[in-house]
XYZ file of C-alpha atoms in Angstrom:
664
model
C 0.001 0.296 -0.306
C 1.392 3.381 -0.681
C 1.816 5.965 1.596
C 1.827 9.744 0.563
C 3.606 12.812 1.973
C 3.393 16.707 0.869
C 6.533 18.873 0.049
C 7.370 20.211 3.682
C 10.472 21.558 2.505
C 9.142 22.799 -0.470
C 11.408 21.394 -3.468
C 10.086 18.868 -5.454
C 7.263 21.682 -5.846
C 10.178 24.393 -7.058
C 11.514 21.384 -9.644
C 7.794 21.381 -10.466
C 7.509 25.059 -10.859
C 11.096 25.077 -12.646
C 10.261 22.939 -15.366
C 6.819 24.721 -16.516
C 8.630 28.126 -15.960
C 11.602 26.625 -18.131
C 9.422 25.037 -20.422
C 7.401 28.604 -20.815
C 9.725 30.612 -21.406
C 12.697 29.070 -24.114
C 10.463 29.943 -26.657
C 8.502 32.821 -25.342
C 11.425 34.580 -25.202
C 12.815 33.318 -28.706
C 9.735 34.825 -30.672
C 9.859 38.205 -28.407
C 13.862 38.798 -28.506
C 14.278 37.227 -32.214
C 14.235 39.641 -35.465
C 11.967 39.032 -37.477
C 12.616 37.475 -40.613
C 11.457 39.112 -44.605
C 11.178 37.377 -47.609
C 13.003 40.180 -49.642
C 14.101 42.296 -47.886
C 15.247 44.173 -51.344
C 13.204 46.938 -51.076
C 12.691 50.213 -53.260
C 12.700 53.631 -51.686
C 9.862 55.283 -51.008
C 8.311 58.810 -51.430
C 11.154 61.316 -50.821
C 9.528 64.445 -51.078
C 9.037 66.951 -47.871
C 5.605 66.409 -47.363
C 6.232 62.168 -46.297
C 9.028 62.755 -45.078
C 7.461 65.231 -42.089
C 4.683 62.717 -42.016
C 7.634 60.029 -42.225
C 9.167 61.833 -38.468
C 5.776 62.619 -37.127
C 4.842 58.969 -37.043
C 7.566 58.106 -35.925
C 7.987 61.120 -32.468
C 4.101 58.989 -32.139
C 5.629 55.758 -31.237
C 7.939 55.337 -28.180
C 11.444 55.970 -28.794
C 11.758 53.176 -26.884
C 10.513 50.162 -28.703
C 9.282 48.592 -24.462
C 5.670 46.823 -24.625
C 4.472 44.441 -21.794
C 6.176 40.811 -22.397
C 9.086 42.348 -22.145
C 7.931 42.980 -17.952
C 6.700 39.806 -17.832
C 10.290 37.440 -19.661
C 11.847 39.629 -16.519
C 9.596 38.344 -13.993
C 9.815 34.989 -15.289
C 13.932 34.308 -14.895
C 13.719 36.439 -11.834
C 11.358 33.351 -10.650
C 13.443 31.274 -12.218
C 16.390 31.993 -10.837
C 14.433 32.436 -7.606
C 13.548 29.186 -8.251
C 17.141 27.119 -9.385
C 18.485 28.804 -6.873
C 16.199 26.901 -4.389
C 17.022 23.966 -6.009
C 20.454 23.626 -5.927
C 20.661 24.776 -2.573
C 18.204 22.823 -1.237
C 19.025 19.577 1.567
C 19.926 16.767 0.140
C 17.942 13.802 1.045
C 17.765 10.255 3.028
C 19.550 7.636 0.411
C 17.169 5.625 -0.896
C 18.954 2.412 -1.898
C 20.290 0.463 1.504
C 23.794 -0.399 1.175
C 24.158 -3.481 4.982
C 27.993 -1.906 3.095
C 28.110 1.832 3.607
C 26.476 1.466 7.356
C 29.086 -1.269 8.673
C 31.749 0.836 6.817
C 33.545 -2.149 5.732
C 34.089 -3.714 1.924
C 32.111 -5.038 0.016
C 34.744 -7.451 -0.967
C 35.233 -8.408 2.373
C 35.036 -12.226 3.799
C 32.395 -12.923 5.916
C 34.665 -13.501 8.640
C 36.313 -10.382 8.341
C 31.993 -9.243 8.624
C 31.722 -10.793 11.812
C 35.618 -9.918 13.547
C 33.990 -5.318 12.825
C 30.947 -6.319 13.525
C 32.442 -7.193 16.726
C 34.495 -4.246 16.838
C 31.873 -2.034 16.451
C 29.183 -3.604 19.141
C 31.965 -3.085 22.132
C 31.940 0.807 20.759
C 28.848 1.416 19.938
C 26.557 -1.416 21.999
C 23.749 0.846 24.180
C 25.306 -1.007 27.583
C 28.744 0.947 26.613
C 27.777 5.084 26.080
C 26.122 6.406 28.386
C 23.511 9.147 26.848
C 24.519 13.192 27.234
C 22.219 15.414 25.790
C 23.520 15.466 22.663
C 23.568 12.647 22.621
C 19.622 10.238 23.482
C 19.837 6.980 24.717
C 16.952 6.234 21.968
C 19.196 7.970 19.527
C 22.129 5.099 20.253
C 19.880 2.144 20.767
C 18.267 2.948 16.681
C 22.320 3.386 15.941
C 22.666 0.017 17.417
C 19.643 -1.469 15.747
C 20.858 -0.290 12.158
C 23.724 -2.145 12.792
C 22.425 -4.990 13.879
C 20.077 -5.716 10.610
C 23.391 -4.859 8.519
C 25.119 -6.808 10.507
C 22.163 -10.101 9.707
C 21.490 -8.599 5.677
C 25.472 -9.524 5.589
C 24.815 -13.066 7.118
C 21.603 -14.234 8.183
C 20.946 -16.132 4.587
C 16.222 -14.982 5.471
C 17.411 -10.591 5.624
C 19.565 -11.009 3.398
C 17.197 -11.626 0.793
C 14.744 -9.061 2.586
C 17.435 -6.731 1.453
C 18.065 -7.580 -2.332
C 14.357 -8.685 -2.596
C 12.672 -5.925 -1.481
C 15.608 -3.231 -0.680
C 14.827 -3.058 3.695
C 16.369 -6.690 5.553
C 12.913 -6.110 7.632
C 11.033 -7.512 4.438
C 8.892 -5.111 1.900
C 7.818 -2.069 2.996
C 5.049 0.802 2.621
C 5.677 2.940 -0.483
C 5.750 6.213 0.131
C 5.004 8.676 -2.507
C 5.795 12.799 -2.872
C 3.828 14.667 -3.331
C 4.900 18.102 -5.213
C 2.545 20.094 -2.682
C 4.225 22.271 0.043
C 2.277 21.588 3.404
C 1.283 24.607 4.225
C -1.299 24.719 1.280
C -2.667 21.608 3.427
C -2.523 22.977 6.647
C -5.862 23.162 8.278
C -4.919 26.423 9.834
C -5.105 27.412 5.766
C -7.660 26.267 4.430
C -10.337 28.666 4.840
C -7.847 31.101 3.177
C -6.734 28.807 -0.087
C -10.772 27.233 -0.565
C -11.101 31.566 -0.575
C -8.169 31.578 -3.219
C -10.543 28.959 -5.492
C -13.638 30.415 -5.121
C -11.949 33.737 -6.387
C -10.499 31.244 -9.101
C -12.804 29.783 -10.156
C -16.425 30.905 -9.099
C -15.769 34.705 -10.379
C -12.164 35.078 -12.224
C -12.963 31.935 -15.104
C -16.557 33.038 -15.711
C -15.722 36.695 -15.462
C -13.024 35.328 -18.932
C -15.477 33.194 -20.090
C -17.985 36.161 -20.411
C -15.427 38.602 -21.653
C -14.565 35.858 -24.174
C -18.134 35.256 -25.287
C -19.939 38.742 -25.545
C -16.333 39.830 -27.275
C -16.637 37.283 -29.865
C -20.372 37.775 -30.184
C -20.091 41.628 -30.939
C -18.149 40.631 -34.152
C -18.627 38.998 -36.951
C -15.272 37.173 -38.485
C -13.993 40.703 -40.769
C -13.977 41.928 -37.091
C -16.550 44.238 -37.222
C -19.342 45.180 -35.040
C -22.288 42.616 -35.565
C -24.447 46.071 -35.435
C -22.298 47.964 -38.262
C -22.637 44.567 -40.933
C -26.113 45.078 -40.295
C -26.421 48.556 -41.363
C -23.858 47.346 -44.201
C -25.832 44.997 -45.314
C -29.297 46.833 -45.778
C -28.074 49.365 -46.678
C -25.446 48.711 -49.985
C -27.259 47.871 -52.739
C -26.751 47.293 -56.347
C -26.847 50.676 -57.858
C -24.617 51.868 -54.693
C -21.781 54.077 -57.555
C -20.502 56.848 -55.419
C -18.232 57.580 -53.232
C -20.534 60.298 -51.521
C -22.457 57.394 -50.662
C -20.424 54.910 -50.075
C -19.358 57.324 -47.136
C -23.130 57.214 -46.066
C -22.436 53.906 -45.942
C -19.315 53.962 -43.900
C -20.265 56.668 -41.425
C -22.993 54.989 -39.896
C -20.963 52.052 -38.222
C -18.645 53.734 -36.283
C -21.113 54.909 -33.095
C -20.357 50.953 -32.853
C -16.270 51.302 -33.603
C -14.249 54.283 -32.500
C -13.996 54.592 -28.908
C -14.976 58.251 -27.473
C -12.362 60.789 -27.222
C -12.162 62.641 -23.665
C -12.595 66.082 -24.341
C -13.934 65.632 -27.659
C -18.039 65.018 -27.053
C -18.561 69.045 -26.125
C -17.407 70.491 -28.928
C -20.262 71.910 -31.321
C -19.327 75.077 -32.266
C -16.514 73.992 -33.884
C -17.975 71.013 -35.532
C -20.548 74.673 -37.167
C -17.402 75.969 -38.359
C -15.593 73.360 -40.422
C -19.424 72.565 -41.949
C -19.643 75.724 -43.292
C -17.049 75.746 -44.738
C -17.837 72.483 -46.144
C -20.646 73.493 -47.860
C -18.728 76.075 -49.509
C -16.082 73.678 -50.655
C -18.555 71.394 -51.664
C -20.978 74.942 -53.709
C -24.163 74.814 -51.838
C -26.465 73.652 -49.247
C -28.140 71.431 -51.842
C -24.835 69.367 -52.628
C -23.890 69.982 -48.935
C -27.706 67.391 -48.732
C -26.732 65.223 -50.476
C -23.665 63.915 -50.143
C -24.489 63.595 -46.254
C -28.315 62.425 -47.267
C -29.552 60.633 -44.299
C -26.956 61.736 -42.056
C -27.693 64.239 -41.374
C -30.632 63.504 -38.816
C -28.336 60.966 -36.732
C -25.666 63.746 -34.842
C -23.121 60.856 -34.347
C -22.678 60.166 -38.089
C -23.320 63.973 -38.834
C -20.724 64.744 -36.859
C -17.773 61.641 -38.304
C -18.898 61.734 -41.336
C -18.156 66.330 -41.439
C -14.520 64.777 -39.532
C -13.858 62.863 -42.356
C -15.396 65.026 -45.316
C -13.205 67.284 -42.851
C -9.920 65.283 -44.221
C -10.691 65.188 -48.205
C -11.085 68.616 -48.015
C -7.848 69.455 -46.424
C -9.091 72.275 -43.501
C -7.344 72.498 -40.358
C -9.204 71.690 -37.247
C -7.739 74.026 -34.628
C -8.800 71.209 -31.678
C -6.943 68.979 -29.777
C -9.452 66.595 -28.748
C -11.293 66.866 -32.194
C -8.171 66.429 -34.316
C -7.659 63.032 -32.263
C -11.138 61.980 -32.732
C -10.762 62.262 -36.882
C -7.655 60.086 -36.964
C -9.132 57.895 -34.881
C -12.609 57.842 -37.623
C -9.208 57.431 -40.245
C -7.613 54.717 -38.553
C -10.932 52.591 -38.639
C -11.524 53.491 -41.667
C -9.817 50.791 -43.810
C -11.284 48.037 -41.460
C -15.197 49.132 -42.362
C -14.524 49.356 -45.489
C -12.631 45.806 -46.571
C -15.934 44.441 -44.229
C -18.009 47.261 -47.504
C -16.103 45.459 -49.787
C -16.865 41.945 -49.007
C -20.302 42.470 -49.133
C -20.332 43.980 -52.560
C -18.084 41.459 -54.036
C -19.759 37.988 -52.731
C -23.022 39.892 -54.904
C -20.174 40.659 -57.848
C -21.525 43.644 -58.158
C -18.669 45.990 -59.767
C -19.978 49.454 -59.091
C -20.294 49.343 -55.197
C -16.431 47.738 -55.164
C -14.754 50.619 -57.532
C -16.989 52.850 -55.422
C -15.122 51.036 -52.399
C -12.028 51.189 -54.045
C -12.455 55.241 -54.808
C -13.276 56.506 -51.441
C -10.270 54.339 -49.955
C -7.733 56.425 -52.716
C -9.490 59.616 -51.731
C -9.220 58.629 -47.761
C -5.218 57.948 -48.791
C -4.652 61.616 -50.319
C -7.548 63.476 -48.667
C -8.401 64.320 -51.895
C -12.815 65.358 -52.650
C -14.787 63.183 -54.631
C -15.885 64.946 -57.887
C -17.522 66.260 -58.079
C -17.231 69.502 -57.568
C -13.852 68.282 -58.351
C -12.730 67.578 -62.344
C -10.526 64.636 -62.476
C -7.828 66.105 -63.614
C -8.206 69.211 -60.137
C -7.767 65.384 -58.324
C -4.451 63.609 -60.020
C -2.785 66.871 -59.847
C -3.868 67.833 -56.201
C -2.100 64.815 -54.772
C 0.850 65.900 -55.575
C 3.425 68.011 -52.438
C 1.648 71.328 -52.439
C -0.520 72.100 -54.983
C -4.105 73.923 -53.987
C -7.069 74.254 -57.511
C -5.341 78.090 -58.148
C -2.143 76.292 -58.758
C -4.006 73.582 -61.194
C -6.420 76.095 -62.267
C -3.570 78.268 -63.393
C -1.512 76.192 -65.901
C -2.640 76.228 -69.815
C -3.609 73.446 -71.314
C 0.020 72.036 -72.595
C 1.275 71.661 -69.304
C -2.020 70.153 -67.573
C -0.388 67.629 -66.798
C 2.970 66.006 -63.623
C 5.040 67.123 -66.018
C 3.926 69.610 -67.141
C 3.179 70.750 -63.686
C 6.848 71.211 -63.236
C 7.902 73.216 -65.688
C 5.529 75.814 -64.994
C 6.542 75.479 -61.033
C 10.317 75.767 -61.945
C 9.523 78.656 -64.702
C 8.444 80.806 -62.322
C 11.503 79.556 -59.902
C 9.432 77.855 -57.029
C 10.832 76.105 -54.854
C 7.569 73.411 -55.055
C 8.697 71.685 -58.108
C 11.445 69.649 -57.040
C 8.571 67.747 -53.826
C 6.154 67.548 -57.271
C 9.082 66.153 -59.417
C 9.852 63.742 -56.400
C 6.571 62.282 -56.324
C 5.904 62.523 -60.425
C 9.372 60.053 -59.773
C 7.578 57.508 -56.932
C 3.701 58.067 -58.348
C 1.517 54.328 -58.178
C 0.723 54.373 -62.557
C 0.532 50.589 -63.423
C 0.188 50.017 -66.913
C -1.103 46.642 -68.050
C 1.615 45.483 -70.346
C -0.486 42.024 -71.562
C -3.527 40.447 -70.945
C -5.097 36.748 -71.750
C -6.383 34.110 -71.555
C -4.453 29.926 -70.564
C -5.446 26.604 -69.726
C -2.484 24.485 -68.673
C -2.050 22.196 -71.239
C -4.888 22.180 -73.904
C -3.844 24.937 -76.484
C -7.815 26.360 -76.294
C -10.477 26.894 -74.002
C -13.389 24.482 -73.579
C -16.012 24.527 -71.571
C -15.576 24.525 -68.314
C -12.054 24.468 -68.177
C -10.462 25.283 -65.644
C -8.782 28.954 -67.063
C -6.433 31.459 -65.340
C -6.439 35.098 -66.492
C -2.806 35.893 -66.823
C -1.938 39.445 -66.333
C 1.782 41.178 -66.713
C 1.833 44.658 -64.364
C 4.561 47.060 -64.444
C 4.095 51.219 -63.486
C 4.754 53.942 -65.941
C 5.509 57.209 -63.215
C 4.543 60.098 -65.598
C 8.407 60.589 -64.718
C 10.591 58.506 -65.076
C 14.225 57.057 -65.827
C 13.645 54.508 -69.674
C 12.057 51.604 -68.823
C 13.756 48.232 -69.692
C 13.538 46.908 -73.054
C 12.555 43.702 -73.704
C 14.939 40.644 -74.865
C 13.741 39.392 -78.383
C 16.457 36.442 -78.800
C 15.041 33.394 -79.394
C 16.491 32.018 -75.775
C 15.216 35.060 -74.317
C 11.740 33.828 -75.509
C 11.972 30.859 -74.897
C 12.716 31.784 -71.105
C 9.905 33.865 -70.794
C 7.896 30.524 -72.109
C 9.920 29.065 -69.199
C 8.426 31.756 -67.261
C 5.411 31.924 -67.939
C 5.361 27.856 -67.541
C 6.858 27.836 -64.149
C 3.984 30.790 -62.525
C 1.037 28.464 -64.256
C 1.990 25.319 -62.348
C 2.827 27.358 -58.815
C 0.216 27.894 -56.373
C 0.605 31.870 -55.519
C -0.908 34.074 -57.586
C 1.565 36.418 -57.525
C 5.299 35.754 -60.126
C 7.833 35.949 -57.316
C 9.565 38.813 -57.338
C 13.090 37.004 -56.761
C 12.369 36.424 -61.218
C 11.551 38.954 -61.498
C 14.780 40.793 -60.227
C 13.234 43.810 -59.251
C 12.618 44.953 -55.410
C 9.807 45.488 -52.647
C 7.577 48.410 -53.341
C 8.361 51.848 -51.104
C 6.157 53.089 -49.192
C 3.484 55.505 -51.301
C 3.119 59.157 -51.450
C 0.669 59.916 -48.911
C 1.088 62.753 -46.459
C -1.804 63.367 -45.180
C -2.306 59.252 -43.675
C -1.770 58.604 -40.715
C 0.378 55.366 -41.090
C 2.425 53.857 -43.415
C 0.988 52.916 -46.538
C 1.967 49.883 -49.416
C 0.629 51.324 -52.206
C -2.121 48.715 -54.133
C -3.933 48.180 -56.909
C -7.182 45.737 -57.419
C -7.307 43.451 -60.835
C -10.918 43.181 -62.063
C -12.665 40.823 -64.791
C -15.312 42.239 -66.026
C -18.786 42.171 -67.152
C -19.304 46.271 -68.596
C -22.787 45.662 -69.735
C -24.235 44.108 -67.149
C -21.424 45.615 -63.883
C -20.573 42.155 -62.580
C -17.228 40.817 -62.045
C -16.988 37.579 -63.601
C -15.087 36.571 -60.520
C -13.848 38.289 -56.419
C -10.651 40.784 -57.089
C -7.217 40.395 -56.759
C -5.370 42.587 -54.931
C -1.884 43.046 -55.708
C 0.923 44.920 -54.513
C 5.046 45.029 -55.169
C 3.825 45.156 -59.226
C 8.027 46.497 -60.338
C 8.780 49.843 -61.741
C 9.141 49.570 -65.883
C 12.813 51.215 -64.819
C 13.381 47.882 -63.441
C 11.452 44.559 -64.207
C 9.630 44.530 -67.560
C 6.716 43.072 -65.980
C 5.886 40.622 -63.099
C 3.043 38.389 -63.896
C -0.886 37.955 -61.615
C -3.184 35.400 -62.124
C -7.257 34.505 -61.781
C -8.149 31.297 -61.241
C -11.656 30.391 -62.126
C -13.779 28.432 -64.239
C -14.929 28.833 -67.450
C -18.715 28.729 -68.274
C -20.208 26.250 -69.542
C -21.565 27.198 -73.047
C -19.736 27.610 -76.066
C -19.188 31.395 -77.157
C -16.481 34.149 -76.792
C -17.303 35.942 -73.002
C -16.271 40.473 -73.785
C -15.317 41.196 -70.920
C -12.865 43.973 -69.239
C -9.470 43.223 -67.313
C -9.453 46.623 -65.181
C -6.793 47.777 -62.719
C -8.032 50.316 -59.452
C -5.475 52.002 -57.366
C -6.623 52.142 -53.500
C -4.074 54.079 -53.242
C -3.620 56.745 -55.939
C -7.224 59.085 -56.583
C -8.345 58.505 -60.931
C -5.719 56.110 -61.282
C -7.263 53.173 -63.451
C -6.244 51.253 -66.227
C -8.867 49.132 -69.144
C -8.396 46.912 -70.813
C -11.153 44.913 -73.481
C -10.405 41.246 -72.845
C -12.690 38.474 -75.577
C -12.394 34.577 -73.438
C -13.503 32.793 -76.841
C -14.972 28.431 -75.624
C -14.663 26.284 -78.254
C -16.049 22.566 -78.277
C -14.011 19.706 -77.358
C -14.280 18.436 -80.784
C -12.288 21.444 -82.117
C -8.874 19.002 -79.785
C -6.940 16.795 -82.939
C -7.116 13.787 -80.799
C -3.826 13.724 -79.491
C -5.677 16.884 -77.445
C -8.914 14.366 -77.103
C -6.099 11.749 -75.194
C -7.795 9.003 -77.990
C -4.653 7.192 -77.493
C -5.961 5.711 -73.517
C -7.185 3.279 -73.304
C -11.047 2.535 -74.244
C -11.559 0.903 -70.564
C -11.399 5.392 -69.953
C -13.946 5.296 -72.341
C -18.135 5.047 -71.804
C -19.931 3.266 -73.638
C -21.918 3.665 -75.787
C -25.337 2.196 -73.963
C -25.016 3.734 -70.735
C -26.412 7.433 -69.998
C -23.241 8.063 -69.951
C -22.442 6.846 -72.565
C -25.150 9.039 -74.280
C -23.804 12.286 -72.661
C -21.439 12.344 -74.488
C -22.855 11.400 -77.586
C -24.491 14.293 -77.714
C -21.262 16.547 -76.904
C -19.612 14.563 -79.820
C -17.103 12.432 -77.051
C -15.701 9.293 -77.730
C -17.508 5.976 -76.407
C -17.099 2.193 -75.962
C -19.670 0.417 -79.498
C -21.735 -2.169 -78.194
C -19.823 -5.327 -78.614
C -21.023 -7.806 -80.517
C -22.040 -10.769 -78.204
C -21.546 -14.568 -79.071
C -23.704 -15.821 -76.218
C -26.713 -14.467 -77.261
C -26.341 -16.346 -80.529
C -25.631 -19.529 -79.011
C -28.461 -19.204 -76.961
C -30.841 -18.439 -79.491
C -29.462 -20.881 -81.805
C -29.990 -23.290 -78.174
C -33.554 -21.599 -78.379
C -34.163 -22.659 -82.169
C -33.155 -26.359 -80.688
C -35.328 -27.263 -78.248
C -38.032 -24.947 -79.954
C -37.344 -27.898 -82.835
C -37.700 -31.045 -80.582
C -40.518 -29.347 -79.030
C -42.193 -30.403 -81.948
C -40.940 -33.209 -83.011
C -42.111 -34.478 -79.094
C -45.097 -33.634 -79.900
C -45.206 -34.617 -83.624
C -44.377 -38.582 -82.520
C -46.634 -37.955 -79.668
C -49.511 -37.510 -82.059
């Protein structure tokens, strides 16, 4: 029977706690302190205009100068506790030996003979017999007797057969003993005087702490969708977004319905009605009157929270300076919440294949990034040139028709000796003007596209800024063309929807020109395959990043994979590329998907050389369907058994008639 004992010294508990701490702290420390590796370290330098550099410096100042995190505190405390436990374990008093060794007790060598053992025992008896020693304060009579008993048992374990057998079998000269099992729980935990405290801790943890954590987790998750927004925000989006929603103003009216559920109120920003009214007055002037402003705000004007949000957002788009620091902070909070909300809104539009709302959402993202009002009241030219650093409406309207472009604007400013020309030129050199080099449909291993085939829309893209160096010249040699074909084949076989930058030979994109956006921003584009006549998207759009500049690489390939229509014929679609960072950057190319019947494939492409076992039989349902489609089927074989059975039947009939004649 086992006997259990608690860890009175705390050594076992310390060892157990030390093991658990080390298992937790080692991987956690590695994950926190190890540098985060990146696949591509080669990165293109971003926009270096003065406003962008100032914005980057401002963002750096907002971040803590010392990258101090709470995890560092917990790591330090954890390792301090580990060090204390290591010290305790090392300096712990070792327990008694668990192995019984009579030679050690008697103090003789293991190779001693029985005669030598008896002689040594007699000497010890004369020295340690209780009758020979007088008890003292330091050594009691009980201690003297216990020591002599140990010596006697050790002697018997080496000389007496029964005692020796007990020692060898059970590690004890007295035979089998109770098994003692130590439990790594300190004795004070189970002491009677501490029961109330231990039960109190259990009650707090199990009855208060655990239910609270479960409640917090369930409420936090029950109010959020998989896109990370509040369920009430999602409900407002589903109710408000329609297929005819086509302007950025309409998207913004829907967007502000969610801000009251997503943002945390800024202290001190609630009682700012007078500042908001002044901002609204300026906005009315900007958009061209009360009527237009009412159209822009829509239903948001009737709700105080929505109206507040829409005024702050439009103030950002109109580049109005907000004098109040609390309102400025609230505006920044709204801007930072917009990407997640617009992404959720875009998901709704994409799942329904709506083209117009999707493009409007992407356009609003670009307008927010560049702080440019939608059109109208601004024209497309004004929207484009206002994005360049330090350019105003009056500057744009002073341009001649020949100067109404980025290079023309630079020349105009340089001619006037304007210092802004240098910053405009720097921004134009890093501008995200994408170009579709080529777009075509490809089926892996097939010459044509057949019904229901898996099709890849392969689009080759590059950036051609308004002011840029000479583009990379394409190599038209046979060897280069062969390498390009192999490169495209490898890309089609791969799983990634973007070609590897290492194979392209271009760096990652740098930061985009967005001096008024409250976060660093990389340029991105949405590749859309649209059905222009029905304003539908054929497949969900692909978000592409790291498009190379024409001066760095000839192109980079991207692909969208989908299943071809089941009908034979031509499908006239459009490949459209829309930027979510630069207003007005839009590229379009018409494309035709021709679906040919399977009969257009030659024998080798159809796989006629394969065994007939793969073809359905002519008289089966699958065979009849294949015949209707023009596919090959296995013909019905003439069966000799049927002929033989027919002959046998005839013979049987003849024999029956003969027997009938005989009977007559």
